[in-house]
Amino acid sequence: MADQAGAASGMPESFIEAVRSAKSVAVLTGAGVSAESGVPTFRDAQTGLWARYDPQQLATPEAFRANPELVWEWYRWRRELVSKAQPNPGHFALAAIEEKVSDFTLITQNVDSLHRLAGSNNVVEVHGNIMKTCCFDCSADAEEEDASKAEVKVPRCQLCGGMLRPGVVWFGESLVADVLRTATEASQRCDVFFSIGTSSAVYPAAALPFEALTHGAMVIEINPDKTPFTPRATYSIQAPSGEALPALVEAIWPDAGSPNAH
Ligand code: BJW
Ligand code: ZN
């Protein structure tokens, strides 16, 4: 059963000490971490990206084959939105934690680059990056300009003539093996694991907190809502990450300075 750590100021001393003394920390983030930057999550009933669309019609290879124009239209809209978004205090706090821990891995399901923009370095993007483009047929990387010409509804690969696609991982597609291995190994060797802003619904990413628990880590979940993982978390902080993470950094490393100051 998860302990309620509550607002970060009310964190138990044992929790603060465990994070402060951790030699290895792994973090898994999901769409909720970018919500306070104005990037919609996927599954929130009212505002989520899929409130108006069926994910099966947008985020699968079958959907792309059936209607590549619709899928490109959706991704171009999201690229535009993401390109205007700025990191929030939660992103900056995670970058501040990286500076305090010798072995730190930030595993993100997000495709929006906001962790890197906030100054995080060791970022593992398990679902790819929305600004990347590659070939649906030959997998070659493509120049972004090829895909961003508004007049070209479905851009084509210069090497094989196949359709270009966004460089993200859709349902039914395998994650890049090396990337998943890096994420799994970080989850297995860490002393403290954070699961932040994810519904814990999509595998294999959702298995990583369990992997950490099995290998003896303390697992802290930060999410305003409960998830399927909540009952298993060592501590559950039910608050927005943009509030909870800066408070957590302040409580654990008061000398870290303002996480916003990057
Ligand atoms: C806040 C907040 C605030 C709000 N602060 N928090 C094992 C069991 C069952 C099924 C499977 C399984 N293994 C594989 C599968 C199938 C499938 C799967 O998991 N299906 C489930 C839905 C049942 N997985 C796959 O297909 C994966 N591939 C794979 O496993 O390959 C091997 C294989 C191949 C073939 C057959 C079988 C196996 C690939 C998954 C790819 C996921 N892709 C997407 C789209 C990426 C591209 C794009 O962006 O368009 O990734 S789907 C979407 O979901 C996106 C996200 O990264 C991912 C996770 O969502 P996330 O981040 O958790 O967001 P939300 O919206 O769900 O939640 C937001 C949370 O934030 C909420 O909890 C809020 O409360 C919270 N929140 N505000 C903190 N301020
Ligand atoms: Zn090609």
mmCIF file of C-alpha atoms and ligand atoms in Angstrom:
data_model
loop_
_atom_site.group_PDB
_atom_site.id
_atom_site.type_symbol
_atom_site.label_atom_id
_atom_site.label_comp_id
_atom_site.label_asym_id
_atom_site.label_seq_id
_atom_site.Cartn_x
_atom_site.Cartn_y
_atom_site.Cartn_z
ATOM 1 C CA MET A 1 0.000 0.000 0.000
ATOM 2 C CA ALA A 2 1.361 3.412 -0.931
ATOM 3 C CA ASP A 3 2.216 5.899 1.826
ATOM 4 C CA GLN A 4 0.784 9.331 1.221
ATOM 5 C CA ALA A 5 3.756 11.666 1.123
ATOM 6 C CA GLY A 6 1.289 14.493 0.442
ATOM 7 C CA ALA A 7 2.591 17.908 -0.427
ATOM 8 C CA ALA A 8 6.369 17.867 -0.531
ATOM 9 C CA SER A 9 6.682 19.980 2.623
ATOM 10 C CA GLY A 10 5.000 17.166 4.553
ATOM 11 C CA MET A 11 7.424 14.510 3.350
ATOM 12 C CA PRO A 12 8.633 12.050 5.985
ATOM 13 C CA GLU A 13 12.289 12.396 6.996
ATOM 14 C CA SER A 14 12.969 8.775 5.931
ATOM 15 C CA PHE A 15 11.832 9.662 2.424
ATOM 16 C CA ILE A 16 13.923 12.826 2.255
ATOM 17 C CA GLU A 17 17.006 10.981 3.506
ATOM 18 C CA ALA A 18 16.540 8.075 1.070
ATOM 19 C CA VAL A 19 16.401 10.394 -1.933
ATOM 20 C CA ARG A 20 19.252 12.583 -0.663
ATOM 21 C CA SER A 21 21.562 9.607 -0.216
ATOM 22 C CA ALA A 22 20.600 7.781 -3.430
ATOM 23 C CA LYS A 23 23.574 6.907 -5.636
ATOM 24 C CA SER A 24 21.391 6.004 -8.604
ATOM 25 C CA VAL A 25 18.062 7.581 -9.562
ATOM 26 C CA ALA A 26 15.816 6.718 -12.500
ATOM 27 C CA VAL A 27 12.777 8.745 -13.502
ATOM 28 C CA LEU A 28 9.934 7.788 -15.832
ATOM 29 C CA THR A 29 7.875 10.707 -17.103
ATOM 30 C CA GLY A 30 4.639 10.852 -19.064
ATOM 31 C CA ALA A 31 2.384 13.440 -20.635
ATOM 32 C CA GLY A 32 1.287 14.875 -17.265
ATOM 33 C CA VAL A 33 4.738 16.429 -16.781
ATOM 34 C CA SER A 34 4.155 18.612 -19.860
ATOM 35 C CA ALA A 35 0.520 19.418 -19.030
ATOM 36 C CA GLU A 36 1.554 22.563 -17.144
ATOM 37 C CA SER A 37 3.449 23.645 -20.285
ATOM 38 C CA GLY A 38 0.168 23.581 -22.203
ATOM 39 C CA VAL A 39 0.810 20.293 -24.017
ATOM 40 C CA PRO A 40 -2.371 18.185 -23.764
ATOM 41 C CA THR A 41 -2.116 14.714 -22.216
ATOM 42 C CA PHE A 42 -3.501 11.699 -24.071
ATOM 43 C CA ARG A 43 -6.125 10.218 -21.778
ATOM 44 C CA ASP A 44 -7.599 13.122 -19.783
ATOM 45 C CA ALA A 45 -11.340 12.909 -20.474
ATOM 46 C CA GLN A 46 -11.930 16.552 -21.384
ATOM 47 C CA THR A 47 -8.648 17.986 -22.609
ATOM 48 C CA GLY A 48 -6.681 14.890 -23.636
ATOM 49 C CA LEU A 49 -5.407 14.547 -27.200
ATOM 50 C CA TRP A 50 -7.733 11.615 -27.692
ATOM 51 C CA ALA A 51 -10.884 13.260 -26.345
ATOM 52 C CA ARG A 52 -11.939 13.928 -29.935
ATOM 53 C CA TYR A 53 -10.123 11.178 -31.815
ATOM 54 C CA ASP A 54 -9.838 7.445 -31.553
ATOM 55 C CA PRO A 55 -6.150 6.603 -30.985
ATOM 56 C CA GLN A 56 -6.554 3.576 -33.191
ATOM 57 C CA GLN A 57 -7.248 6.007 -36.054
ATOM 58 C CA LEU A 58 -4.127 8.058 -35.416
ATOM 59 C CA ALA A 59 -1.320 6.285 -33.577
ATOM 60 C CA THR A 60 -0.967 2.912 -35.288
ATOM 61 C CA PRO A 61 0.734 1.781 -38.513
ATOM 62 C CA GLU A 62 -2.672 0.554 -39.717
ATOM 63 C CA ALA A 63 -4.153 4.023 -39.213
ATOM 64 C CA PHE A 64 -1.270 5.565 -41.154
ATOM 65 C CA ARG A 65 -1.684 3.140 -44.049
ATOM 66 C CA ALA A 66 -5.442 3.787 -44.120
ATOM 67 C CA ASN A 67 -5.333 7.589 -43.891
ATOM 68 C CA PRO A 68 -1.808 9.086 -43.961
ATOM 69 C CA GLU A 69 -3.167 12.572 -44.646
ATOM 70 C CA LEU A 70 -5.258 12.595 -41.445
ATOM 71 C CA VAL A 71 -2.350 11.262 -39.400
ATOM 72 C CA TRP A 72 0.036 13.908 -40.815
ATOM 73 C CA GLU A 73 -2.543 16.621 -40.181
ATOM 74 C CA TRP A 74 -2.735 15.576 -36.520
ATOM 75 C CA TYR A 75 1.064 15.459 -36.110
ATOM 76 C CA ARG A 76 1.592 18.807 -37.859
ATOM 77 C CA TRP A 77 -0.911 20.381 -35.447
ATOM 78 C CA ARG A 78 0.931 18.832 -32.511
ATOM 79 C CA ARG A 79 4.373 19.834 -33.859
ATOM 80 C CA GLU A 80 3.171 23.424 -34.022
ATOM 81 C CA LEU A 81 1.840 23.249 -30.467
ATOM 82 C CA VAL A 82 4.998 21.609 -29.096
ATOM 83 C CA SER A 83 7.307 24.049 -30.893
ATOM 84 C CA LYS A 84 5.715 26.910 -28.927
ATOM 85 C CA ALA A 85 5.754 25.129 -25.536
ATOM 86 C CA GLN A 86 8.265 25.984 -22.814
ATOM 87 C CA PRO A 87 9.500 23.771 -19.957
ATOM 88 C CA ASN A 88 7.670 24.250 -16.643
ATOM 89 C CA PRO A 89 9.030 24.158 -13.050
ATOM 90 C CA GLY A 90 8.670 20.353 -12.996
ATOM 91 C CA HIS A 91 11.036 19.970 -15.979
ATOM 92 C CA PHE A 92 13.548 22.364 -14.387
ATOM 93 C CA ALA A 93 13.386 20.550 -11.041
ATOM 94 C CA LEU A 94 14.273 17.258 -12.776
ATOM 95 C CA ALA A 95 17.262 18.942 -14.422
ATOM 96 C CA ALA A 96 18.308 20.165 -10.956
ATOM 97 C CA ILE A 97 18.096 16.617 -9.526
ATOM 98 C CA GLU A 98 20.389 15.352 -12.311
ATOM 99 C CA GLU A 99 23.064 17.756 -11.051
ATOM 100 C CA LYS A 100 22.827 16.249 -7.541
ATOM 101 C CA VAL A 101 22.940 12.525 -8.367
ATOM 102 C CA SER A 102 25.947 10.780 -9.901
ATOM 103 C CA ASP A 103 23.926 8.154 -11.811
ATOM 104 C CA PHE A 104 20.734 9.740 -13.124
ATOM 105 C CA THR A 105 18.570 8.536 -16.014
ATOM 106 C CA LEU A 106 15.480 10.363 -17.218
ATOM 107 C CA ILE A 107 13.299 7.936 -19.151
ATOM 108 C CA THR A 108 10.539 9.817 -20.923
ATOM 109 C CA GLN A 109 7.516 8.665 -22.876
ATOM 110 C CA ASN A 110 7.126 12.254 -24.037
ATOM 111 C CA VAL A 111 8.040 13.212 -27.587
ATOM 112 C CA ASP A 112 8.192 16.982 -26.982
ATOM 113 C CA SER A 113 11.911 17.635 -26.125
ATOM 114 C CA LEU A 114 10.931 19.745 -23.097
ATOM 115 C CA HIS A 115 13.253 17.831 -20.737
ATOM 116 C CA ARG A 116 16.290 18.652 -22.906
ATOM 117 C CA LEU A 117 15.134 22.254 -23.242
ATOM 118 C CA ALA A 118 15.034 22.446 -19.429
ATOM 119 C CA GLY A 119 18.662 21.282 -19.245
ATOM 120 C CA SER A 120 18.351 17.528 -18.635
ATOM 121 C CA ASN A 121 21.190 15.626 -20.311
ATOM 122 C CA ASN A 122 20.753 11.895 -19.817
ATOM 123 C CA VAL A 123 17.330 11.620 -21.454
ATOM 124 C CA VAL A 124 16.039 8.344 -22.907
ATOM 125 C CA GLU A 125 13.113 8.961 -25.271
ATOM 126 C CA VAL A 126 11.353 5.599 -25.353
ATOM 127 C CA HIS A 127 8.552 6.714 -27.711
ATOM 128 C CA GLY A 128 10.736 8.755 -30.071
ATOM 129 C CA ASN A 129 10.533 12.462 -30.861
ATOM 130 C CA ILE A 130 7.732 14.260 -32.654
ATOM 131 C CA MET A 131 10.127 16.595 -34.508
ATOM 132 C CA LYS A 132 11.946 13.676 -36.137
ATOM 133 C CA THR A 133 10.893 12.247 -39.475
ATOM 134 C CA CYS A 134 11.734 8.895 -41.039
ATOM 135 C CA CYS A 135 10.629 6.624 -43.844
ATOM 136 C CA PHE A 136 7.695 4.278 -43.211
ATOM 137 C CA ASP A 137 9.171 1.783 -45.718
ATOM 138 C CA CYS A 138 12.985 1.902 -45.476
ATOM 139 C CA SER A 139 13.236 3.526 -41.993
ATOM 140 C CA ALA A 140 15.868 6.036 -43.189
ATOM 141 C CA ASP A 141 15.964 9.306 -41.258
ATOM 142 C CA ALA A 142 14.682 12.215 -43.309
ATOM 143 C CA GLU A 143 15.222 15.937 -43.217
ATOM 144 C CA GLU A 144 12.554 17.746 -41.294
ATOM 145 C CA GLU A 145 11.986 20.196 -44.138
ATOM 146 C CA ASP A 146 10.725 17.341 -46.303
ATOM 147 C CA ALA A 147 7.888 16.779 -43.895
ATOM 148 C CA SER A 148 7.061 20.341 -43.000
ATOM 149 C CA LYS A 149 6.173 21.624 -46.467
ATOM 150 C CA ALA A 150 2.538 22.485 -45.885
ATOM 151 C CA GLU A 151 1.654 21.899 -49.529
ATOM 152 C CA VAL A 152 2.914 18.318 -49.387
ATOM 153 C CA LYS A 153 0.216 16.431 -47.500
ATOM 154 C CA VAL A 154 2.157 13.183 -47.293
ATOM 155 C CA PRO A 155 5.902 13.764 -47.774
ATOM 156 C CA ARG A 156 7.955 11.129 -49.633
ATOM 157 C CA CYS A 157 11.332 9.529 -48.965
ATOM 158 C CA GLN A 158 14.077 10.733 -51.296
ATOM 159 C CA LEU A 159 15.758 7.312 -51.147
ATOM 160 C CA CYS A 160 12.918 4.881 -51.846
ATOM 161 C CA GLY A 161 9.832 6.969 -52.586
ATOM 162 C CA GLY A 162 7.981 5.545 -49.570
ATOM 163 C CA MET A 163 5.816 7.666 -47.310
ATOM 164 C CA LEU A 164 7.602 9.636 -44.611
ATOM 165 C CA ARG A 165 6.227 9.472 -41.057
ATOM 166 C CA PRO A 166 6.896 11.141 -37.688
ATOM 167 C CA GLY A 167 9.744 9.526 -35.714
ATOM 168 C CA VAL A 168 7.558 8.242 -32.882
ATOM 169 C CA VAL A 169 6.554 4.764 -31.667
ATOM 170 C CA TRP A 170 2.962 3.791 -32.460
ATOM 171 C CA PHE A 171 0.869 1.050 -30.841
ATOM 172 C CA GLY A 172 1.893 -2.367 -32.102
ATOM 173 C CA GLU A 173 5.418 -1.175 -32.962
ATOM 174 C CA SER A 174 8.462 -2.292 -31.011
ATOM 175 C CA LEU A 175 10.464 0.239 -29.050
ATOM 176 C CA VAL A 176 14.067 0.591 -30.271
ATOM 177 C CA ALA A 177 15.816 -2.344 -28.595
ATOM 178 C CA ASP A 178 18.881 -0.412 -27.329
ATOM 179 C CA VAL A 179 16.681 2.351 -25.955
ATOM 180 C CA LEU A 180 14.440 -0.091 -24.074
ATOM 181 C CA ARG A 181 17.521 -1.915 -22.744
ATOM 182 C CA THR A 182 19.007 1.341 -21.425
ATOM 183 C CA ALA A 183 15.701 2.213 -19.730
ATOM 184 C CA THR A 184 15.297 -1.257 -18.227
ATOM 185 C CA GLU A 185 18.872 -1.395 -16.902
ATOM 186 C CA ALA A 186 18.537 2.052 -15.303
ATOM 187 C CA SER A 187 15.282 0.919 -13.649
ATOM 188 C CA GLN A 188 16.937 -2.234 -12.337
ATOM 189 C CA ARG A 189 20.045 -0.598 -10.839
ATOM 190 C CA CYS A 190 18.516 2.526 -9.246
ATOM 191 C CA ASP A 191 17.981 3.039 -5.492
ATOM 192 C CA VAL A 192 15.129 5.465 -6.083
ATOM 193 C CA PHE A 193 12.691 5.477 -9.002
ATOM 194 C CA PHE A 194 10.161 8.241 -9.755
ATOM 195 C CA SER A 195 7.077 7.620 -11.889
ATOM 196 C CA ILE A 196 5.705 11.042 -12.778
ATOM 197 C CA GLY A 197 2.699 12.208 -14.801
ATOM 198 C CA THR A 198 1.936 8.919 -16.491
ATOM 199 C CA SER A 199 -1.298 6.922 -16.460
ATOM 200 C CA SER A 200 0.807 3.729 -16.229
ATOM 201 C CA ALA A 201 -1.381 2.278 -18.980
ATOM 202 C CA VAL A 202 1.030 1.771 -21.866
ATOM 203 C CA TYR A 203 3.557 -1.064 -21.951
ATOM 204 C CA PRO A 204 6.441 -1.753 -21.902
ATOM 205 C CA ALA A 205 7.075 1.664 -20.240
ATOM 206 C CA ALA A 206 4.453 0.899 -17.566
ATOM 207 C CA ALA A 207 6.472 -2.150 -16.510
ATOM 208 C CA LEU A 208 9.533 -0.070 -15.538
ATOM 209 C CA PRO A 209 8.346 0.974 -12.031
ATOM 210 C CA PHE A 210 7.598 -2.705 -11.300
ATOM 211 C CA GLU A 211 11.078 -3.590 -12.572
ATOM 212 C CA ALA A 212 12.525 -1.056 -10.105
ATOM 213 C CA LEU A 213 10.430 -2.405 -7.205
ATOM 214 C CA THR A 214 11.458 -5.977 -7.962
ATOM 215 C CA HIS A 215 15.101 -4.912 -7.790
ATOM 216 C CA GLY A 216 14.660 -3.273 -4.386
ATOM 217 C CA ALA A 217 14.215 0.408 -5.265
ATOM 218 C CA MET A 218 12.003 2.881 -3.434
ATOM 219 C CA VAL A 219 9.383 3.982 -5.980
ATOM 220 C CA ILE A 220 7.726 7.387 -5.714
ATOM 221 C CA GLU A 221 4.727 8.270 -7.871
ATOM 222 C CA ILE A 222 3.769 11.892 -8.546
ATOM 223 C CA ASN A 223 0.340 12.318 -10.131
ATOM 224 C CA PRO A 224 -2.774 14.255 -9.109
ATOM 225 C CA ASP A 225 -4.816 11.135 -9.899
ATOM 226 C CA LYS A 226 -4.526 7.498 -8.920
ATOM 227 C CA THR A 227 -3.142 5.047 -11.487
ATOM 228 C CA PRO A 228 -2.948 1.247 -11.659
ATOM 229 C CA PHE A 229 0.534 1.592 -10.130
ATOM 230 C CA THR A 230 -0.511 3.751 -7.128
ATOM 231 C CA PRO A 231 -1.231 0.856 -4.726
ATOM 232 C CA ARG A 232 2.292 -0.484 -5.330
ATOM 233 C CA ALA A 233 4.170 2.810 -4.959
ATOM 234 C CA THR A 234 6.342 3.221 -1.867
ATOM 235 C CA TYR A 235 5.197 6.847 -1.697
ATOM 236 C CA SER A 236 2.455 8.553 -3.648
ATOM 237 C CA ILE A 237 2.469 12.333 -3.983
ATOM 238 C CA GLN A 238 -0.951 13.333 -5.307
ATOM 239 C CA ALA A 239 -0.161 16.752 -6.742
ATOM 240 C CA PRO A 240 0.767 18.348 -10.099
ATOM 241 C CA SER A 241 4.429 17.700 -10.904
ATOM 242 C CA GLY A 242 5.075 21.406 -11.580
ATOM 243 C CA GLU A 243 4.338 22.026 -7.890
ATOM 244 C CA ALA A 244 5.501 18.802 -6.244
ATOM 245 C CA LEU A 245 8.929 18.524 -7.926
ATOM 246 C CA PRO A 246 10.283 22.016 -7.063
ATOM 247 C CA ALA A 247 9.036 21.537 -3.474
ATOM 248 C CA LEU A 248 10.746 18.150 -3.337
ATOM 249 C CA VAL A 249 14.059 19.587 -4.581
ATOM 250 C CA GLU A 250 13.808 22.415 -2.054
ATOM 251 C CA ALA A 251 13.147 19.963 0.814
ATOM 252 C CA ILE A 252 15.951 17.563 -0.162
ATOM 253 C CA TRP A 253 18.656 19.911 -1.477
ATOM 254 C CA PRO A 254 17.898 23.392 -0.049
ATOM 255 C CA ASP A 255 21.166 24.607 -1.616
ATOM 256 C CA ALA A 256 20.099 23.628 -5.151
ATOM 257 C CA GLY A 257 18.797 27.118 -5.887
ATOM 258 C CA SER A 258 15.609 27.847 -7.710
ATOM 259 C CA PRO A 259 14.921 25.088 -10.219
ATOM 260 C CA ASN A 260 13.392 27.818 -12.417
ATOM 261 C CA ALA A 261 16.646 29.677 -12.642
ATOM 262 C CA HIS A 262 18.172 27.626 -15.477
HETATM 263 C C1 BJW B 1 -0.393 15.008 -14.293
HETATM 264 C C2 BJW B 1 -0.636 16.347 -14.421
HETATM 265 C C3 BJW B 1 0.263 17.181 -13.779
HETATM 266 C C4 BJW B 1 -2.158 15.388 -15.523
HETATM 267 N N1 BJW B 1 1.286 16.658 -13.095
HETATM 268 N N2 BJW B 1 0.624 14.502 -13.619
HETATM 269 C C5 BJW B 1 1.371 -5.683 -22.169
HETATM 270 C C6 BJW B 1 0.078 -5.709 -21.690
HETATM 271 C C7 BJW B 1 -0.954 -5.130 -22.428
HETATM 272 C C8 BJW B 1 -0.726 -4.529 -23.654
HETATM 273 C C9 BJW B 1 0.559 -4.513 -24.135
HETATM 274 C C10 BJW B 1 1.583 -5.082 -23.406
HETATM 275 N N3 BJW B 1 2.736 -4.901 -24.095
HETATM 276 C C11 BJW B 1 2.465 -4.237 -25.230
HETATM 277 C C12 BJW B 1 1.145 -3.991 -25.293
HETATM 278 C C13 BJW B 1 0.435 -3.254 -26.375
HETATM 279 C C14 BJW B 1 0.581 -1.755 -26.271
HETATM 280 C C15 BJW B 1 -0.064 -1.301 -24.969
HETATM 281 O O1 BJW B 1 0.588 -0.977 -23.991
HETATM 282 N N4 BJW B 1 -1.371 -1.190 -24.942
HETATM 283 C C16 BJW B 1 -2.102 -0.726 -23.751
HETATM 284 C C17 BJW B 1 -2.869 0.538 -24.091
HETATM 285 C C18 BJW B 1 -2.978 -1.814 -23.245
HETATM 286 N N5 BJW B 1 1.968 -1.316 -26.359
HETATM 287 C C19 BJW B 1 2.590 -1.179 -27.537
HETATM 288 O O2 BJW B 1 2.029 -1.425 -28.592
HETATM 289 C C20 BJW B 1 4.026 -0.728 -27.514
HETATM 290 N N6 BJW B 1 4.821 -1.586 -28.315
HETATM 291 C C21 BJW B 1 5.196 -2.795 -27.922
HETATM 292 O O3 BJW B 1 4.942 -3.233 -26.819
HETATM 293 O O4 BJW B 1 5.917 -3.496 -28.869
HETATM 294 C C22 BJW B 1 6.070 -4.896 -28.694
HETATM 295 C C23 BJW B 1 4.834 -5.515 -29.256
HETATM 296 C C24 BJW B 1 4.545 -5.321 -30.583
HETATM 297 C C25 BJW B 1 3.393 -5.902 -31.111
HETATM 298 C C26 BJW B 1 2.542 -6.654 -30.294
HETATM 299 C C27 BJW B 1 2.847 -6.818 -28.947
HETATM 300 C C28 BJW B 1 4.021 -6.257 -28.430
HETATM 301 C C29 BJW B 1 4.175 0.649 -28.125
HETATM 302 C C30 BJW B 1 3.524 1.705 -27.324
HETATM 303 C C31 BJW B 1 3.642 3.050 -28.049
HETATM 304 C C32 BJW B 1 2.837 4.147 -27.376
HETATM 305 N N7 BJW B 1 2.778 5.270 -28.246
HETATM 306 C C33 BJW B 1 2.119 6.493 -27.779
HETATM 307 C C34 BJW B 1 2.083 7.504 -28.950
HETATM 308 C C35 BJW B 1 3.486 8.092 -29.149
HETATM 309 C C36 BJW B 1 3.533 8.992 -30.330
HETATM 310 C C37 BJW B 1 2.740 10.252 -30.157
HETATM 311 O O5 BJW B 1 2.997 11.022 -29.210
HETATM 312 O O6 BJW B 1 1.860 10.454 -30.968
HETATM 313 O O7 BJW B 1 2.839 7.055 -26.655
HETATM 314 S S1 BJW B 1 0.490 6.199 -27.114
HETATM 315 C C38 BJW B 1 0.601 7.439 -25.842
HETATM 316 O O8 BJW B 1 0.539 6.790 -24.550
HETATM 317 C C39 BJW B 1 2.011 8.037 -25.962
HETATM 318 C C40 BJW B 1 2.418 8.158 -24.516
HETATM 319 O O9 BJW B 1 3.825 8.240 -24.425
HETATM 320 C C41 BJW B 1 1.817 6.908 -23.915
HETATM 321 C C42 BJW B 1 1.651 6.967 -22.428
HETATM 322 O O10 BJW B 1 0.759 7.982 -22.074
HETATM 323 P P1 BJW B 1 1.055 8.846 -20.769
HETATM 324 O O11 BJW B 1 2.293 9.615 -20.964
HETATM 325 O O12 BJW B 1 0.968 7.988 -19.574
HETATM 326 O O13 BJW B 1 -0.153 9.923 -20.835
HETATM 327 P P2 BJW B 1 -1.672 9.779 -20.354
HETATM 328 O O14 BJW B 1 -2.449 10.841 -21.037
HETATM 329 O O15 BJW B 1 -2.157 8.407 -20.473
HETATM 330 O O16 BJW B 1 -1.605 10.102 -18.794
HETATM 331 C C43 BJW B 1 -1.277 11.384 -18.307
HETATM 332 C C44 BJW B 1 -1.195 11.305 -16.793
HETATM 333 O O17 BJW B 1 -0.751 12.567 -16.325
HETATM 334 C C45 BJW B 1 -2.533 11.022 -16.109
HETATM 335 O O18 BJW B 1 -2.343 9.968 -15.176
HETATM 336 C C46 BJW B 1 -2.851 12.324 -15.376
HETATM 337 O O19 BJW B 1 -3.504 12.122 -14.113
HETATM 338 C C47 BJW B 1 -1.479 12.883 -15.157
HETATM 339 N N8 BJW B 1 -1.411 14.334 -15.033
HETATM 340 N N9 BJW B 1 -1.776 16.507 -15.219
HETATM 341 C C48 BJW B 1 1.408 15.297 -13.046
HETATM 342 N N10 BJW B 1 0.100 18.526 -13.857
HETATM 343 ZN ZN ZN B 2 12.596 5.246 -47.739
#
